[in-house]
Coordinates of C-alpha atoms and ligand atoms in Angstrom, one line a residue:
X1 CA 11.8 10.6 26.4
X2 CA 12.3 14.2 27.4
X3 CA 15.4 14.5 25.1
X4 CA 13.7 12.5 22.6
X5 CA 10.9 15.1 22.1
X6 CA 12.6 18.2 22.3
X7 CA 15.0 16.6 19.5
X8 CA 12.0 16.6 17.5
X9 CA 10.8 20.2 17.9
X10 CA 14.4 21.5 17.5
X11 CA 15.2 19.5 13.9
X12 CA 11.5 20.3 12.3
X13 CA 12.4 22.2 9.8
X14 CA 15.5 20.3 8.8
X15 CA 13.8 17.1 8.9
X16 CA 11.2 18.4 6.6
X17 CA 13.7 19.4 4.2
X18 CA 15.6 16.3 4.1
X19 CA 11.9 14.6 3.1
X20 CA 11.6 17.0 0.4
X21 CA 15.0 16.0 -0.9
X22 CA 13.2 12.1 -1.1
X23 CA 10.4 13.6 -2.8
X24 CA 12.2 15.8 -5.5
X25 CA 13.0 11.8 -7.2
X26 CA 11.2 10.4 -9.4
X27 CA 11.4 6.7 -7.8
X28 CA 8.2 5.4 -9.8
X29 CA 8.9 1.6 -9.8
X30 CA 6.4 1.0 -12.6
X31 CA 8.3 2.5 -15.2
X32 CA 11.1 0.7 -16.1
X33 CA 12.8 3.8 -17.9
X34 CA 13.8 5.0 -13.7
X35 CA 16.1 2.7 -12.9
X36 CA 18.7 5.5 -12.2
X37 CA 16.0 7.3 -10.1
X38 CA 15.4 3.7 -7.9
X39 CA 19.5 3.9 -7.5
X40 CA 19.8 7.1 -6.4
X41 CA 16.6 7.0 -4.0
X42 CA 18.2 4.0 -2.5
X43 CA 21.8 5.7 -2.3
X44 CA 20.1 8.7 -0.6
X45 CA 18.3 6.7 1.8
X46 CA 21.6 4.7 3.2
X47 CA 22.8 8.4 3.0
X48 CA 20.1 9.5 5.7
X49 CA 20.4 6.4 7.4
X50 CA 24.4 6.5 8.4
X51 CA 23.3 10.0 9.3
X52 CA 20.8 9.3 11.4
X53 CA 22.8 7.4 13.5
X54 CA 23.4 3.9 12.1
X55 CA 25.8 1.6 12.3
X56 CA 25.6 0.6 8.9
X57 CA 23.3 1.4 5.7
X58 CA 23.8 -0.1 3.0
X59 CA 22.1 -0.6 -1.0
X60 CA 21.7 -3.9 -1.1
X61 CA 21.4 -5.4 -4.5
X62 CA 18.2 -8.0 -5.4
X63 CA 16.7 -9.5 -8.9
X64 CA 15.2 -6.2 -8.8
X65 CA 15.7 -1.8 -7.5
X66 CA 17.8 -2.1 -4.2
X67 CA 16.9 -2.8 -0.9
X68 CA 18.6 -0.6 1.7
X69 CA 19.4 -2.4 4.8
X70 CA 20.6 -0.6 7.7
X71 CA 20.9 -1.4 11.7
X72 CA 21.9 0.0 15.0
X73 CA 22.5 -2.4 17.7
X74 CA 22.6 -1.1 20.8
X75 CA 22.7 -4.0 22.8
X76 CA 22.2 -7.9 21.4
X77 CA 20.4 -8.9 24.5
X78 CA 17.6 -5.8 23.6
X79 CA 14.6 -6.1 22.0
X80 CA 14.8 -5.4 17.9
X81 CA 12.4 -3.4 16.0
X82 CA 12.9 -3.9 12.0
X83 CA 11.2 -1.7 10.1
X84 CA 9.7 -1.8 6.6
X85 CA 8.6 0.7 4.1
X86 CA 9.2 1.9 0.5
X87 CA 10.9 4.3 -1.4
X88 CA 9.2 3.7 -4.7
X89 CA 6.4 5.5 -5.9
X90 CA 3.0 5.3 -7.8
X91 CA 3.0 6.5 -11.6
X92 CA 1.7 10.4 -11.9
X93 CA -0.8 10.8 -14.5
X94 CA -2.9 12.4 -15.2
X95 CA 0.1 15.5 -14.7
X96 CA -2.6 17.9 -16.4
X97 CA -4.4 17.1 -12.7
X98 CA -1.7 18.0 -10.4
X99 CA -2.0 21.6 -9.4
X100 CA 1.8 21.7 -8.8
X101 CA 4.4 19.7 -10.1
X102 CA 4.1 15.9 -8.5
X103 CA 8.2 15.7 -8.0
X104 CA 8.6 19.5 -6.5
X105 CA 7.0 19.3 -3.1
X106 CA 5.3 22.1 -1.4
X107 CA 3.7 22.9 1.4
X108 CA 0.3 24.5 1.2
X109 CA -2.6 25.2 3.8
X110 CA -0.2 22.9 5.9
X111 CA 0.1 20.1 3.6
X112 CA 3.3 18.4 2.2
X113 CA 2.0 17.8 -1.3
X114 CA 4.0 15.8 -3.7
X115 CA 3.9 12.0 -5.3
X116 CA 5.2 9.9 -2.1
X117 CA 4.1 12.9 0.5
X118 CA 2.5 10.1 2.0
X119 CA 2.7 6.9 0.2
X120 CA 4.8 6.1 1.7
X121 CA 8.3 8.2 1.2
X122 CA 6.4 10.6 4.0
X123 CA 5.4 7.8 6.1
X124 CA 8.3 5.9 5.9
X125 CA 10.6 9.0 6.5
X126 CA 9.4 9.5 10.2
X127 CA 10.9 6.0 11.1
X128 CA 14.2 7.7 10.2
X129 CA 13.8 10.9 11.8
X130 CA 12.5 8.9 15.1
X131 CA 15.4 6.6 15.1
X132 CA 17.6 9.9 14.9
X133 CA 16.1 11.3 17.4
X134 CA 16.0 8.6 20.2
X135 CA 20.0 7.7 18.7
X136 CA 21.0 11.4 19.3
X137 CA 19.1 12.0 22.3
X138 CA 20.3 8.6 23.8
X139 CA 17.0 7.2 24.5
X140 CA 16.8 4.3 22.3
X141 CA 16.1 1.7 23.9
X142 CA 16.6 -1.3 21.9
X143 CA 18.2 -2.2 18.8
X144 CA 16.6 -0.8 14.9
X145 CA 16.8 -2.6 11.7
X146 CA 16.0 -0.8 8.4
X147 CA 14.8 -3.0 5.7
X148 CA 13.6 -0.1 2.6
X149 CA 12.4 -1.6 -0.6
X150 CA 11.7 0.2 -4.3
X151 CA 9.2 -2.4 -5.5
X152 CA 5.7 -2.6 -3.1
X153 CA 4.0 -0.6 -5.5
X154 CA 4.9 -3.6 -8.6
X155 CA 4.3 -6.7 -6.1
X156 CA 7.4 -6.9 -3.6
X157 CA 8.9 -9.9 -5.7
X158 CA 12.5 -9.2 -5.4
X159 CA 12.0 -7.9 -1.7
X160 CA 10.4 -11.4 -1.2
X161 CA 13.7 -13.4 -2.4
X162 CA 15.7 -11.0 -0.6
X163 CA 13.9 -11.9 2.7
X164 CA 14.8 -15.2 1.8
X165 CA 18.4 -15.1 1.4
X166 CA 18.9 -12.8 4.4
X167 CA 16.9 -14.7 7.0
X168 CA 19.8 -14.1 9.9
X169 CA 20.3 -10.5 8.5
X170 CA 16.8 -9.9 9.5
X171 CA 16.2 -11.5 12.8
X172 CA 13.9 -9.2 14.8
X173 CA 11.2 -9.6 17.4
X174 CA 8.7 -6.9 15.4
X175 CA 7.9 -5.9 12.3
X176 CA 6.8 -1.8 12.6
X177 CA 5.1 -0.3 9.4
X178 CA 4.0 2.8 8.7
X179 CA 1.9 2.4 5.2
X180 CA -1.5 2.7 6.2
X181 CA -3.8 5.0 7.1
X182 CA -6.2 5.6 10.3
X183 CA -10.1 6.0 10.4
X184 CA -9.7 9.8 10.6
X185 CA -7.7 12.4 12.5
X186 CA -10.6 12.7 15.6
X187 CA -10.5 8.6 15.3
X188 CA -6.7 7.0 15.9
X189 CA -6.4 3.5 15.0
X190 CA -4.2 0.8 14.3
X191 CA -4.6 -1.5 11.6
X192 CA -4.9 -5.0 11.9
X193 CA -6.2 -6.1 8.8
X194 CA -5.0 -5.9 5.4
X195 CA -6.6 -7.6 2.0
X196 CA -4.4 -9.4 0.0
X197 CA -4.4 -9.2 -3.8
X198 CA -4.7 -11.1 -7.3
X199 CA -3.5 -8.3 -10.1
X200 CA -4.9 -10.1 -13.9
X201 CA -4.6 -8.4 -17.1
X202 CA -6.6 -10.1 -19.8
X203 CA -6.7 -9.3 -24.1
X204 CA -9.8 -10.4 -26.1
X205 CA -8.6 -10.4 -29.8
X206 CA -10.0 -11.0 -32.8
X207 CA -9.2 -10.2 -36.6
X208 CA -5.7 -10.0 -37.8
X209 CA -6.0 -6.7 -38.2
X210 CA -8.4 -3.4 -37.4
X211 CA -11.4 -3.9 -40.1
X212 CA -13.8 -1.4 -41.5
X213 CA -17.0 -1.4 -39.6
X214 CA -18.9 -0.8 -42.3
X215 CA -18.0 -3.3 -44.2
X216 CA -17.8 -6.0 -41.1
X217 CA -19.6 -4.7 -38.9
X218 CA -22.5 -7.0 -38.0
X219 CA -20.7 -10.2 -39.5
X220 CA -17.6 -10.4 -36.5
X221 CA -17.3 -10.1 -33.6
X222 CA -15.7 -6.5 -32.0
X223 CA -13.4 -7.4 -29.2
X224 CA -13.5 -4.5 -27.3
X225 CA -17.6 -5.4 -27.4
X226 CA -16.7 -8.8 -26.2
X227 CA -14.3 -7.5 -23.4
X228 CA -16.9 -5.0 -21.9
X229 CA -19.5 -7.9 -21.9
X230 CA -17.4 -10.3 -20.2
X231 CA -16.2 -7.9 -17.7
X232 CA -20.1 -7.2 -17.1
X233 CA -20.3 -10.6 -16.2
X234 CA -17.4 -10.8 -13.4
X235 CA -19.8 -9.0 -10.9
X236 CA -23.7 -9.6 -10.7
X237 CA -26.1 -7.4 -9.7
X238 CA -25.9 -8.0 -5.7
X239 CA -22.3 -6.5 -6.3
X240 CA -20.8 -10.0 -5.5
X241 CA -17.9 -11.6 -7.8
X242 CA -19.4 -13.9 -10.2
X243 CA -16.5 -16.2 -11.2
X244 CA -17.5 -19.3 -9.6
X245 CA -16.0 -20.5 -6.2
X246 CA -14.9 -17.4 -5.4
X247 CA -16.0 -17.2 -2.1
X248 CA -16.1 -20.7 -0.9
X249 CA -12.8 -20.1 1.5
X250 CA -13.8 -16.2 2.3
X251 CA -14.0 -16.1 6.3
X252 CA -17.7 -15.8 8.0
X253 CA -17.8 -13.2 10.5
X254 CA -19.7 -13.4 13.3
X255 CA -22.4 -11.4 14.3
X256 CA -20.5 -10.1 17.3
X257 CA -17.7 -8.9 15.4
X258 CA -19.2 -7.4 12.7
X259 CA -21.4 -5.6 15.1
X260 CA -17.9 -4.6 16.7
X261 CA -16.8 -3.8 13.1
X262 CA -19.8 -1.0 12.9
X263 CA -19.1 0.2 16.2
X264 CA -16.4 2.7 15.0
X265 CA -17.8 5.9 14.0
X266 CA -18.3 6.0 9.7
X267 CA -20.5 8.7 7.9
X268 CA -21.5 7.7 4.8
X269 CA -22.4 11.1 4.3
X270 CA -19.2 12.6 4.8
X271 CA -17.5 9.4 2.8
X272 CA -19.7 10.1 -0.1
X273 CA -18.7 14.0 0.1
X274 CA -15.0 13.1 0.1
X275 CA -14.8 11.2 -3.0
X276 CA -17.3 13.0 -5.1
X277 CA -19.5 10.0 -5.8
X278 CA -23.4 10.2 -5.4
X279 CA -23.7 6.9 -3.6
X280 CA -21.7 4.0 -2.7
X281 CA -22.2 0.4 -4.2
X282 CA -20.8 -2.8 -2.8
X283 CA -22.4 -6.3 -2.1
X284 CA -25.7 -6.2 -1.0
X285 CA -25.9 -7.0 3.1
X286 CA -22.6 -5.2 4.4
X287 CA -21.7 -1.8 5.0
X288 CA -18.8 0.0 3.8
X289 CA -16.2 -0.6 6.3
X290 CA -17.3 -4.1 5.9
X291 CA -17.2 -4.3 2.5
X292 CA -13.7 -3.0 2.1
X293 CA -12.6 -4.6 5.2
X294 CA -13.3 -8.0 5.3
X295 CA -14.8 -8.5 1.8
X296 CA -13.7 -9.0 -1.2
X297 CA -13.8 -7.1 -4.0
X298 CA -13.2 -7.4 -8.2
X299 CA -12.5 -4.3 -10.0
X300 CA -11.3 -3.2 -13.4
X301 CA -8.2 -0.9 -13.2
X302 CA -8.4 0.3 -17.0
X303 CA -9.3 -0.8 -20.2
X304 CA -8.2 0.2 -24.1
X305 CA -8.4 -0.7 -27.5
X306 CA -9.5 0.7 -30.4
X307 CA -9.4 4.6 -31.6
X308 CA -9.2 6.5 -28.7
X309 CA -7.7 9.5 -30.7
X310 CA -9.3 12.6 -31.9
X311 CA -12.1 12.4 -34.0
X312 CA -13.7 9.4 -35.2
X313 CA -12.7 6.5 -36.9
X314 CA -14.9 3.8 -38.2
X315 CA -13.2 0.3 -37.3
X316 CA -13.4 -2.9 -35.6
X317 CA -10.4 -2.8 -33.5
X318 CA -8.6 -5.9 -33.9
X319 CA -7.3 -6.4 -29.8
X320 CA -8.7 -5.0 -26.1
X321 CA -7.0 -5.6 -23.3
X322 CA -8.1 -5.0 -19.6
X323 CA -6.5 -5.0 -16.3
X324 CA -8.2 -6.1 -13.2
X325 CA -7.6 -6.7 -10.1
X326 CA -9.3 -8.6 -6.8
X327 CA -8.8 -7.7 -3.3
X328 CA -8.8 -11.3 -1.2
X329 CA -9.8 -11.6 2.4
X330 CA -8.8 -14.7 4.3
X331 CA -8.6 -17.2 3.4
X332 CA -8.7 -16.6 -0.3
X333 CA -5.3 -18.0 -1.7
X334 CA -4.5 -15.5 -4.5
X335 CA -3.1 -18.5 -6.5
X336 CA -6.5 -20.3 -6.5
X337 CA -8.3 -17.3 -7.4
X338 CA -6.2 -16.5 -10.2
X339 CA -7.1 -19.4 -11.5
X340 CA -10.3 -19.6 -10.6
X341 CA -10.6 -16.2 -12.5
X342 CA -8.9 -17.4 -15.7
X343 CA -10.9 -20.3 -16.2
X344 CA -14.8 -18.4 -16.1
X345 CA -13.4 -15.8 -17.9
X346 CA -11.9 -17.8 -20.8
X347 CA -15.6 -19.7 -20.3
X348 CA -17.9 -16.7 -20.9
X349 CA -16.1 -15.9 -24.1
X350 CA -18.2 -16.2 -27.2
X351 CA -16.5 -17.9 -30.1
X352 CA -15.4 -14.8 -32.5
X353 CA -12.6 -14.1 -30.2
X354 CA -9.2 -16.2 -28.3
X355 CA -8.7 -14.9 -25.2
X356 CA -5.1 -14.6 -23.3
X357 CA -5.4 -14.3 -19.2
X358 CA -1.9 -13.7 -17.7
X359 CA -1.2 -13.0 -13.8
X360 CA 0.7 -9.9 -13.3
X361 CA 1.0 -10.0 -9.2
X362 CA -0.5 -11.6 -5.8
X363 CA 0.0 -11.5 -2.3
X364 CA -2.1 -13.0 0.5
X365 CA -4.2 -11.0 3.1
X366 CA -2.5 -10.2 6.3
X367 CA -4.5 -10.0 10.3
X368 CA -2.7 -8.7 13.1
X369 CA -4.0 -10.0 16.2
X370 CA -4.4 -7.1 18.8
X371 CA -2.8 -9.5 21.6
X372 CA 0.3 -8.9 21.1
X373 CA 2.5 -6.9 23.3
X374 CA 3.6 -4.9 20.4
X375 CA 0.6 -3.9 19.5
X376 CA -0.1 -3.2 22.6
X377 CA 3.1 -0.8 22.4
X378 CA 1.7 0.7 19.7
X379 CA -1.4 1.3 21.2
X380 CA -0.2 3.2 24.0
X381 CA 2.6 5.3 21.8
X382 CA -1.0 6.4 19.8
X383 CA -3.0 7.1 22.9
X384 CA -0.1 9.5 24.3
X385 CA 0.3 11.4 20.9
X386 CA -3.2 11.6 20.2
X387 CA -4.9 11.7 24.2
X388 CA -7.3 8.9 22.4
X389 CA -7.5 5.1 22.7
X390 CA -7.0 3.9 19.1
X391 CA -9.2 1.6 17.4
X392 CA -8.0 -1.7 15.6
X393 CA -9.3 -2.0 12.3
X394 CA -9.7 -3.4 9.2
X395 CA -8.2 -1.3 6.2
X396 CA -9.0 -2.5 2.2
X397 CA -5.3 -1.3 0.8
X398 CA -3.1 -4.4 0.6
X399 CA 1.0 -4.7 1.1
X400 CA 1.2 -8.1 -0.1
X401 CA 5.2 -8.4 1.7
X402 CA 3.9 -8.4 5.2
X403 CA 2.1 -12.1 4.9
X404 CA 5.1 -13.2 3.5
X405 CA 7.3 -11.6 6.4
X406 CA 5.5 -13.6 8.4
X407 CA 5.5 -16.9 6.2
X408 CA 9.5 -16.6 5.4
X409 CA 10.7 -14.6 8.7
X410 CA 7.9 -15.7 11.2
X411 CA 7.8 -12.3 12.6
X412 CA 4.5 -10.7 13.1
X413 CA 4.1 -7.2 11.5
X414 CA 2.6 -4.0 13.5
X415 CA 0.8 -1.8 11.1
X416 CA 1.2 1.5 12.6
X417 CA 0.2 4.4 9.9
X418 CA -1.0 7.9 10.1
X419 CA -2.5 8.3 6.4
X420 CA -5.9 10.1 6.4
X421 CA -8.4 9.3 3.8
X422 CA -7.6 12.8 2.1
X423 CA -4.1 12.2 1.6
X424 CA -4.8 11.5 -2.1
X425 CA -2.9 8.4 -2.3
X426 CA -2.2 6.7 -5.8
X427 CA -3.8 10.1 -7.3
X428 CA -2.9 13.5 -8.3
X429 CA -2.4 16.1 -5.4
X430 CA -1.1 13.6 -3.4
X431 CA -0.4 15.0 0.0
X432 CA 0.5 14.4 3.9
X433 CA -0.2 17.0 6.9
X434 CA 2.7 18.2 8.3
X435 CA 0.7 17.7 11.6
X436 CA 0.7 13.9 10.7
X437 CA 4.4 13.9 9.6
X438 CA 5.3 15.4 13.4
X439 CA 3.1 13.5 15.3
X440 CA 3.8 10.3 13.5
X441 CA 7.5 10.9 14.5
X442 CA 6.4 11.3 17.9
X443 CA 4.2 8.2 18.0
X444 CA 7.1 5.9 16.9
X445 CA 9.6 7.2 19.5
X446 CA 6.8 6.0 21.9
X447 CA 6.0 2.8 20.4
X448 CA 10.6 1.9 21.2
X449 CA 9.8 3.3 24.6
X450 CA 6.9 1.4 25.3
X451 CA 7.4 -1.9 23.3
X452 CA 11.1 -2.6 25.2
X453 CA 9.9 -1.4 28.2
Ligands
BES1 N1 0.4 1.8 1.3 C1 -0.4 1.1 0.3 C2 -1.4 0.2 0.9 C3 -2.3 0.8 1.9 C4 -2.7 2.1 1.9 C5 -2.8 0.0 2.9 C6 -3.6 2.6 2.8 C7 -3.7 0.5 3.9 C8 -4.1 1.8 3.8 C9 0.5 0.4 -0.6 O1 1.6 1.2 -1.1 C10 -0.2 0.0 -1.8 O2 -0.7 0.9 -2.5 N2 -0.3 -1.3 -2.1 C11 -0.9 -1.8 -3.3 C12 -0.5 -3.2 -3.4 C13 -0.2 -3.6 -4.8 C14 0.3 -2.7 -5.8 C15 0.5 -5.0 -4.8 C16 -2.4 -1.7 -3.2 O3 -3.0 -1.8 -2.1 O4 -3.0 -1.4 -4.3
MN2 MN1 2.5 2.2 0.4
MN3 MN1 0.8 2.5 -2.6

């Protein structure tokens, strides 16, 4: 591993560069006006890839942006890693927010910022630079498949058909991930939970057109009145889900393991400080990391309708709309939930208005049991890069592909990320520490060492 580290320290700056290269495209898989942007993401990737070392890298095409696919087989009788990540990105608004530019990365107070810097162009960048390094230093020790999507951010769908076709393609004894984040710098830990997710958007409408509220107001009901009072109804005052059922299949921990759960150090002082709010809120009875770790969750992603323009305008608006979305736990089934979820909220709906529920995207919850000897790999790749034991937890962010990797693949997924809580993820100033890029690099040229060991 000698070589492997001192490959590292000499190709820094370079490899630093090549990620800003990533992050100067606008790979935002949400907007369907990018499509050229996916491409050449994609194209840069395999790019990287061949240079890196592979044997091949190609853009694969699917029902939806590219997959790249590439591999280095070193010997078939060796262990193989695949490895997963994403080259699409969230949307950037607000841009008024962003104190530079989210597509011209920049490194300040020793911080890559940039949309992607971590989510998860970043992340997913120091599998490339670690397979380079162990290829060139000739110290890899088993064989590496590349499997890089441009959809997680929309749902994974195409990537999911793709898995399907390519079964063979994809044979592998580990899945290694780097998408998540860790308890905190001081704290390393693995995750080994993941929520899985039911994505709804829902319209209330009523008149055939916007009317004058003064002349109807009072005599019809206002659908964007209607939406916010059936949305008030999806939680209730313990903070719990109202729709009906909703929990009857969520998992009952025991007392044991939540107390295990609370054992890792949390300051809800410091938590509150980070994100600017004056206290939390959450179901009555758990504690934050329980509440986003192994409970579920219902929350309201935006709303519109009516005149949100300058100035005021005196109307009934004639449509709302509303999407929301609800983190699962196991053993919700997102399916079941969705439905669940359309049929209360169509119930709670007064007359004066019809009511359309449509399900954008699901994806099931994911455990990794800690038993495994590749997580056991992992564990001792972290604890040489970081001088700590890491701690397995549960983390409330959701990659909806990894439960089906398992499901269509039957390979088990090791969720090895290095995001910190202030990385900004999904919002303006997005941003990654260099130090996190590095030792990340570092940690996965262990995890090869230690895993084929
Ligand atoms: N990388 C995140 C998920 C994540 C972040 C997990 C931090 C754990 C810690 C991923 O890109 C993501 O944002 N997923 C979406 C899923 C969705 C759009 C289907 C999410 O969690 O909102
Ligand atoms: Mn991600
Ligand atoms: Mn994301």
């Amino acid at each position: 591993m000698k070589n492997t580290i001192a490959y590292i320290e000499k190709n820094k700056e370079r490899f630093l560069s090549e990620l800003f290269g990533l992050l100067r495209i606008p790979s935002i898989s949400a907007e369907s006006d990018r499509k050229p942007d996916m491409r050449r993401c994609a194209e840069e990737l395999a790019r990287l890839l061949r240079e890196a070392g592979a044997d091949r890298a190609d853009v694969m095409p699917t029902t939806g942006n590219p997959v790249v696919y590439a591999e280095k087989i070193v010997a078939p009788e060796l262990p193989t890693v695949l490895v997963y990540a994403h080259y699409d990105v969230m949307p950037v608004e607000p841009l008024e927010e962003w104190h530079t530019p989210p597509f011209e990365p920049q490194v300040r107070d020793g911080r890559i910022y940039g949309r992607g810097a971590d989510d998860d162009k970043g992340q997913g960048f120091m599998h490339v630079k670690a397979f380079e390094a162990m290829a060139a230093s000739g110290e890899l020790p088993c064989n590496v498949k590349f499997m890089l999507e441009g959809e997680e951010e929309i749902g994974s769908a195409a990537l999911s058909l793709w898995c399907r076709e390519n079964r063979d393609l994809l044979k592998a004894d580990v899945i290694l991930v780097s998408d998540t984040g860790m308890i905190g710098w001081d704290t390393p830990s693995i995750t080994c939970g993941l929520r899985g997710i039911a994505y709804m958007q829902v319209e209330v409408s009523g008149p055939s057109h916007d009317l004058h509220s003064g002349l109807y107001g009072g005599a019809v009901a206002n659908p964007v009145n209607e939406l916010c009072r059936m949305i008030a109804r999806l939680t209730d005052a313990d903070g719990r889900v109202a729709v009906p059922h909703f929990y009857d299949k969520v998992r009952v921990y025991s007392e044991a393991e939540r107390s295990e759960l609370r054992a890792a150090p949390f300051d809800p002082e410091a938590y509150k400080r980070s994100i600017g709010v004056p206290d939390t809120a959450g179901e009555a009875g758990y504690v934050t990391p329980e509440r986003t770790g192994i409970r579920p969750a219902l929350d309201v992603n935006g709303i519109w309708g009516g005149h949100t323009g300058e100035g005021t305008k005196t109307i009934i608006p004639a449509r709302a709309f509303a999407k929301i979305s609800m983190r699962l736990v196991p053993d919700q089934d997102y399916r079941e939930i969705a439905r669940l979820f359309e049929e209360y909220f169509r119930s709670v709906a007064s007359p004066g208005v019809r009511v359309s529920v449509e399900f954008l995207h699901g994806g099931a919850p994911y455990v990794s049991p800690t038993d495994l000897k590749a997580y056991r790999a992992a564990a001792k790749a972290v604890e040489r890069t970081f001088g700590k034991k890491p701690l397995p937890f549960y983390s409330g962010g959701s990659i909806p592909v990894i439960s089906t990797f398992e499901e269509v693949l039957g390979v088990k997924s090791i969720l090895l990320g290095f995001g910190l809580g202030s990385d900004a993820i999904h919002a303006p100033n997005e941003n990654y520490p260099l130090e996190n890029f590095y030792r990340g690099i570092e940690t996965i040229a262990w995890f090869y060492h230690y895993f084929s060991e």
